[in-house]
Structures are given as C-alpha cells and as structure tokens.
C-alpha cells in the first residue's frame, strides 16, 4: 500500500495518477482474494471472483451490487490492465460523494469510481484481513491455513 500512497502524495503526479492507482488496486484485490481462498491463481471466472470479493468485504459490500461489480470488472479491471483505459462511459474520479455511482447516462453507459474512496476501502480491507489472520478464532484459523497455502505456492513448495 505504501508505494500507492507515495504516488498519491507526490504533488507533481498524484493528482493525475488515478489510472495507476486503480490498476494497482485491482491487482491487489485479485491477489488478496487468492490469499483468502488459498489459491495459486484466480479461477477462470475472474468476474465472479471480483463479485465474491466485493460481497464478502464489509468495506466494499455496501457500495457494490452484482451489476456494478460486473461493470467494474469489465470496464475498470480489464480496461486498465489490458487496454490501459477504462471502457465505455466509465470514469475514475477523486471527488465523488460516494465510491461507486452511475456514469452520465446511467449504468448502461458505465460507472464512476471515486478512486480515493475505493483505495481507502481497500486499505481498510487489508487491515481487517491482517486482524482476522491474527485472531485466535476459527475464522482466523481458516484464513491462516489459506495464507500459508498461498505463501507455499508463491515459494514453490508443495501444498
């Protein structure tokens, strides 16, 4: 998270780094979701995996329904990571009164993502994940098991 915050804090580029920050946030969500599930890579249903992440997160769930999640995946994640642009009418802004809203012309045209609110929610999600890993309860035990599995996969060790 610190490299993203350094980019954002840099007065010469931070104001214009929305695409870079959102692309890094998308990569982080995909990786974090792999850690949650103890997976080597994201299953083929990538769009469904983003919905699974958003609906399972107390920080994102209030802002996303399935339609917005699908638009986010297609227009933001795929657009930024594969074409270096958002798709259709989807916009990335830093001054909205909510994290996700309809683009001009409605959801059929796309969404508006407030990158500041989105990134803040992702920071909170990472913090929550860390606390849950450290917890001594059953939920923490399952997360720790999946965390270890993912780390073994990263390190090339059999799981």
PDB file of C-alpha atoms in Angstrom:
ATOM      1  CA  UNK A   1       0.000   0.000   0.000  1.00  0.00           C
ATOM      2  CA  UNK A   2       2.874   2.381   0.723  1.00  0.00           C
ATOM      3  CA  UNK A   3       4.012   2.698  -2.934  1.00  0.00           C
ATOM      4  CA  UNK A   4       0.473   3.697  -3.895  1.00  0.00           C
ATOM      5  CA  UNK A   5       0.376   6.294  -1.148  1.00  0.00           C
ATOM      6  CA  UNK A   6       3.748   7.698  -2.232  1.00  0.00           C
ATOM      7  CA  UNK A   7       2.434   8.157  -5.774  1.00  0.00           C
ATOM      8  CA  UNK A   8      -0.753   9.726  -4.481  1.00  0.00           C
ATOM      9  CA  UNK A   9       1.134  12.097  -2.154  1.00  0.00           C
ATOM     10  CA  UNK A  10       3.523  13.298  -4.870  1.00  0.00           C
ATOM     11  CA  UNK A  11       2.172  16.730  -5.785  1.00  0.00           C
ATOM     12  CA  UNK A  12       3.541  16.530  -9.326  1.00  0.00           C
ATOM     13  CA  UNK A  13       1.834  13.261 -10.283  1.00  0.00           C
ATOM     14  CA  UNK A  14      -0.597  12.252  -7.528  1.00  0.00           C
ATOM     15  CA  UNK A  15      -3.496  14.263  -8.910  1.00  0.00           C
ATOM     16  CA  UNK A  16      -3.095  12.529 -12.273  1.00  0.00           C
ATOM     17  CA  UNK A  17      -2.336   9.012 -11.044  1.00  0.00           C
ATOM     18  CA  UNK A  18      -5.892   7.694 -10.850  1.00  0.00           C
ATOM     19  CA  UNK A  19      -5.418   5.037 -13.529  1.00  0.00           C
ATOM     20  CA  UNK A  20      -2.151   3.841 -11.991  1.00  0.00           C
ATOM     21  CA  UNK A  21      -3.625   3.675  -8.508  1.00  0.00           C
ATOM     22  CA  UNK A  22      -6.753   1.859  -9.690  1.00  0.00           C
ATOM     23  CA  UNK A  23      -4.680  -0.637 -11.717  1.00  0.00           C
ATOM     24  CA  UNK A  24      -2.568  -1.421  -8.646  1.00  0.00           C
ATOM     25  CA  UNK A  25      -5.697  -1.674  -6.511  1.00  0.00           C
ATOM     26  CA  UNK A  26      -7.181  -4.170  -8.998  1.00  0.00           C
ATOM     27  CA  UNK A  27      -4.033  -6.293  -8.824  1.00  0.00           C
ATOM     28  CA  UNK A  28      -4.104  -6.144  -5.043  1.00  0.00           C
ATOM     29  CA  UNK A  29      -7.762  -7.226  -4.908  1.00  0.00           C
ATOM     30  CA  UNK A  30      -7.055 -10.198  -7.150  1.00  0.00           C
ATOM     31  CA  UNK A  31      -4.057 -11.224  -5.046  1.00  0.00           C
ATOM     32  CA  UNK A  32      -5.836 -10.669  -1.737  1.00  0.00           C
ATOM     33  CA  UNK A  33      -8.739 -12.798  -2.956  1.00  0.00           C
ATOM     34  CA  UNK A  34      -6.236 -15.568  -3.798  1.00  0.00           C
ATOM     35  CA  UNK A  35      -4.889 -15.348  -0.241  1.00  0.00           C
ATOM     36  CA  UNK A  36      -8.416 -15.526   1.173  1.00  0.00           C
ATOM     37  CA  UNK A  37      -9.022 -18.734  -0.736  1.00  0.00           C
ATOM     38  CA  UNK A  38      -5.506 -20.236  -0.652  1.00  0.00           C
ATOM     39  CA  UNK A  39      -5.278 -20.300  -4.446  1.00  0.00           C
ATOM     40  CA  UNK A  40      -2.288 -20.225  -6.773  1.00  0.00           C
ATOM     41  CA  UNK A  41      -4.127 -18.056  -9.290  1.00  0.00           C
ATOM     42  CA  UNK A  42      -7.557 -16.610  -9.857  1.00  0.00           C
ATOM     43  CA  UNK A  43     -10.035 -19.186 -11.169  1.00  0.00           C
ATOM     44  CA  UNK A  44     -11.280 -18.751 -14.731  1.00  0.00           C
ATOM     45  CA  UNK A  45     -14.414 -16.950 -13.550  1.00  0.00           C
ATOM     46  CA  UNK A  46     -12.464 -13.754 -12.860  1.00  0.00           C
ATOM     47  CA  UNK A  47     -15.564 -11.577 -12.988  1.00  0.00           C
ATOM     48  CA  UNK A  48     -17.275 -13.818 -10.449  1.00  0.00           C
ATOM     49  CA  UNK A  49     -14.205 -13.682  -8.233  1.00  0.00           C
ATOM     50  CA  UNK A  50     -14.420  -9.886  -8.077  1.00  0.00           C
ATOM     51  CA  UNK A  51     -18.082 -10.161  -7.085  1.00  0.00           C
ATOM     52  CA  UNK A  52     -17.112 -12.725  -4.445  1.00  0.00           C
ATOM     53  CA  UNK A  53     -14.515 -10.302  -3.076  1.00  0.00           C
ATOM     54  CA  UNK A  54     -16.823  -7.266  -3.066  1.00  0.00           C
ATOM     55  CA  UNK A  55     -19.784  -9.056  -1.492  1.00  0.00           C
ATOM     56  CA  UNK A  56     -17.533 -10.648   1.147  1.00  0.00           C
ATOM     57  CA  UNK A  57     -15.949  -7.368   2.192  1.00  0.00           C
ATOM     58  CA  UNK A  58     -17.594  -5.198   4.823  1.00  0.00           C
ATOM     59  CA  UNK A  59     -15.795  -2.247   3.227  1.00  0.00           C
ATOM     60  CA  UNK A  60     -16.983  -2.814  -0.343  1.00  0.00           C
ATOM     61  CA  UNK A  61     -20.290  -4.657   0.050  1.00  0.00           C
ATOM     62  CA  UNK A  62     -22.345  -1.514   0.843  1.00  0.00           C
ATOM     63  CA  UNK A  63     -21.153   0.050  -2.423  1.00  0.00           C
ATOM     64  CA  UNK A  64     -21.442  -2.840  -4.870  1.00  0.00           C
ATOM     65  CA  UNK A  65     -24.281  -4.881  -6.234  1.00  0.00           C
ATOM     66  CA  UNK A  66     -23.610  -7.615  -8.782  1.00  0.00           C
ATOM     67  CA  UNK A  67     -24.267  -5.334 -11.759  1.00  0.00           C
ATOM     68  CA  UNK A  68     -21.813  -2.678 -10.523  1.00  0.00           C
ATOM     69  CA  UNK A  69     -19.272  -5.389  -9.723  1.00  0.00           C
ATOM     70  CA  UNK A  70     -19.531  -6.786 -13.255  1.00  0.00           C
ATOM     71  CA  UNK A  71     -19.206  -3.317 -14.770  1.00  0.00           C
ATOM     72  CA  UNK A  72     -16.210  -2.592 -12.532  1.00  0.00           C
ATOM     73  CA  UNK A  73     -14.517  -5.829 -13.569  1.00  0.00           C
ATOM     74  CA  UNK A  74     -15.131  -5.303 -17.284  1.00  0.00           C
ATOM     75  CA  UNK A  75     -14.709  -1.530 -17.579  1.00  0.00           C
ATOM     76  CA  UNK A  76     -12.073  -0.830 -14.910  1.00  0.00           C
ATOM     77  CA  UNK A  77     -10.086  -4.002 -14.175  1.00  0.00           C
ATOM     78  CA  UNK A  78      -9.991  -5.368 -17.724  1.00  0.00           C
ATOM     79  CA  UNK A  79      -9.901  -1.931 -19.310  1.00  0.00           C
ATOM     80  CA  UNK A  80      -6.937  -0.684 -17.271  1.00  0.00           C
ATOM     81  CA  UNK A  81      -4.944  -3.909 -17.219  1.00  0.00           C
ATOM     82  CA  UNK A  82      -5.494  -4.910 -20.862  1.00  0.00           C
ATOM     83  CA  UNK A  83      -6.063  -1.656 -22.778  1.00  0.00           C
ATOM     84  CA  UNK A  84      -4.681   0.996 -20.368  1.00  0.00           C
ATOM     85  CA  UNK A  85      -8.054   2.757 -20.382  1.00  0.00           C
ATOM     86  CA  UNK A  86     -11.468   2.463 -18.846  1.00  0.00           C
ATOM     87  CA  UNK A  87     -14.165   1.141 -21.161  1.00  0.00           C
ATOM     88  CA  UNK A  88     -17.386   2.672 -22.446  1.00  0.00           C
ATOM     89  CA  UNK A  89     -18.538   5.588 -20.286  1.00  0.00           C
ATOM     90  CA  UNK A  90     -16.829   4.508 -17.070  1.00  0.00           C
ATOM     91  CA  UNK A  91     -14.844   7.232 -15.319  1.00  0.00           C
ATOM     92  CA  UNK A  92     -12.325   7.377 -12.490  1.00  0.00           C
ATOM     93  CA  UNK A  93     -12.585  10.466 -10.299  1.00  0.00           C
ATOM     94  CA  UNK A  94     -11.307  11.668  -6.933  1.00  0.00           C
ATOM     95  CA  UNK A  95     -14.091  13.993  -5.863  1.00  0.00           C
ATOM     96  CA  UNK A  96     -17.314  11.990  -5.664  1.00  0.00           C
ATOM     97  CA  UNK A  97     -19.717  11.817  -2.740  1.00  0.00           C
ATOM     98  CA  UNK A  98     -19.762   8.005  -2.934  1.00  0.00           C
ATOM     99  CA  UNK A  99     -17.421   5.212  -4.007  1.00  0.00           C
ATOM    100  CA  UNK A 100     -19.482   3.966  -6.955  1.00  0.00           C
ATOM    101  CA  UNK A 101     -22.162   5.755  -8.922  1.00  0.00           C
ATOM    102  CA  UNK A 102     -23.729   5.612 -12.359  1.00  0.00           C
ATOM    103  CA  UNK A 103     -21.920   7.284 -15.250  1.00  0.00           C
ATOM    104  CA  UNK A 104     -23.648  10.086 -17.117  1.00  0.00           C
ATOM    105  CA  UNK A 105     -26.441   8.340 -18.993  1.00  0.00           C
ATOM    106  CA  UNK A 106     -26.873   5.641 -16.335  1.00  0.00           C
ATOM    107  CA  UNK A 107     -25.399   2.221 -15.615  1.00  0.00           C
ATOM    108  CA  UNK A 108     -25.883   1.159 -19.225  1.00  0.00           C
ATOM    109  CA  UNK A 109     -23.097   3.628 -20.041  1.00  0.00           C
ATOM    110  CA  UNK A 110     -20.846   2.678 -17.114  1.00  0.00           C
ATOM    111  CA  UNK A 111     -19.941   3.745 -13.594  1.00  0.00           C
ATOM    112  CA  UNK A 112     -18.000   6.483 -11.876  1.00  0.00           C
ATOM    113  CA  UNK A 113     -15.438   5.189  -9.372  1.00  0.00           C
ATOM    114  CA  UNK A 114     -14.085   7.513  -6.720  1.00  0.00           C
ATOM    115  CA  UNK A 115     -10.517   6.246  -6.534  1.00  0.00           C
ATOM    116  CA  UNK A 116      -9.847   7.888  -3.167  1.00  0.00           C
ATOM    117  CA  UNK A 117     -12.842   6.232  -1.504  1.00  0.00           C
ATOM    118  CA  UNK A 118     -12.072   2.953  -3.298  1.00  0.00           C
ATOM    119  CA  UNK A 119      -8.439   2.938  -2.197  1.00  0.00           C
ATOM    120  CA  UNK A 120      -9.389   3.829   1.375  1.00  0.00           C
ATOM    121  CA  UNK A 121     -11.797   0.870   1.466  1.00  0.00           C
ATOM    122  CA  UNK A 122      -9.037  -1.389   0.155  1.00  0.00           C
ATOM    123  CA  UNK A 123      -6.659  -0.183   2.879  1.00  0.00           C
ATOM    124  CA  UNK A 124      -9.345  -0.954   5.450  1.00  0.00           C
ATOM    125  CA  UNK A 125      -9.860  -4.402   3.890  1.00  0.00           C
ATOM    126  CA  UNK A 126      -6.148  -5.206   4.146  1.00  0.00           C
ATOM    127  CA  UNK A 127      -6.147  -4.038   7.763  1.00  0.00           C
ATOM    128  CA  UNK A 128      -9.213  -6.168   8.532  1.00  0.00           C
ATOM    129  CA  UNK A 129      -7.579  -9.161   6.833  1.00  0.00           C
ATOM    130  CA  UNK A 130      -4.462  -8.704   8.967  1.00  0.00           C
ATOM    131  CA  UNK A 131      -6.525  -8.537  12.169  1.00  0.00           C
ATOM    132  CA  UNK A 132      -8.507 -11.630  11.155  1.00  0.00           C
ATOM    133  CA  UNK A 133      -5.264 -13.535  10.447  1.00  0.00           C
ATOM    134  CA  UNK A 134      -4.037 -12.722  13.935  1.00  0.00           C
ATOM    135  CA  UNK A 135      -7.335 -13.655  15.608  1.00  0.00           C
ATOM    136  CA  UNK A 136      -7.390 -16.844  17.608  1.00  0.00           C
ATOM    137  CA  UNK A 137     -10.886 -17.799  16.496  1.00  0.00           C
ATOM    138  CA  UNK A 138     -11.988 -20.347  13.899  1.00  0.00           C
ATOM    139  CA  UNK A 139     -12.306 -17.713  11.155  1.00  0.00           C
ATOM    140  CA  UNK A 140      -8.674 -16.697  11.727  1.00  0.00           C
ATOM    141  CA  UNK A 141      -7.585 -20.345  11.627  1.00  0.00           C
ATOM    142  CA  UNK A 142      -9.104 -20.861   8.170  1.00  0.00           C
ATOM    143  CA  UNK A 143      -7.545 -17.647   6.891  1.00  0.00           C
ATOM    144  CA  UNK A 144      -4.146 -18.649   8.297  1.00  0.00           C
ATOM    145  CA  UNK A 145      -4.402 -22.058   6.621  1.00  0.00           C
ATOM    146  CA  UNK A 146      -5.165 -20.401   3.271  1.00  0.00           C
ATOM    147  CA  UNK A 147      -2.464 -17.764   3.814  1.00  0.00           C
ATOM    148  CA  UNK A 148       0.137 -20.496   4.405  1.00  0.00           C
ATOM    149  CA  UNK A 149      -1.080 -22.400   1.362  1.00  0.00           C
ATOM    150  CA  UNK A 150      -0.779 -19.302  -0.854  1.00  0.00           C
ATOM    151  CA  UNK A 151       2.688 -18.493   0.507  1.00  0.00           C
ATOM    152  CA  UNK A 152       3.823 -22.071  -0.152  1.00  0.00           C
ATOM    153  CA  UNK A 153       2.565 -21.722  -3.726  1.00  0.00           C
ATOM    154  CA  UNK A 154       4.449 -18.429  -4.121  1.00  0.00           C
ATOM    155  CA  UNK A 155       7.628 -20.037  -2.739  1.00  0.00           C
ATOM    156  CA  UNK A 156       7.288 -23.083  -4.991  1.00  0.00           C
ATOM    157  CA  UNK A 157       6.717 -25.518  -2.148  1.00  0.00           C
ATOM    158  CA  UNK A 158       4.158 -28.325  -2.366  1.00  0.00           C
ATOM    159  CA  UNK A 159       0.924 -27.594  -0.509  1.00  0.00           C
TER     160      UNK A 159
END
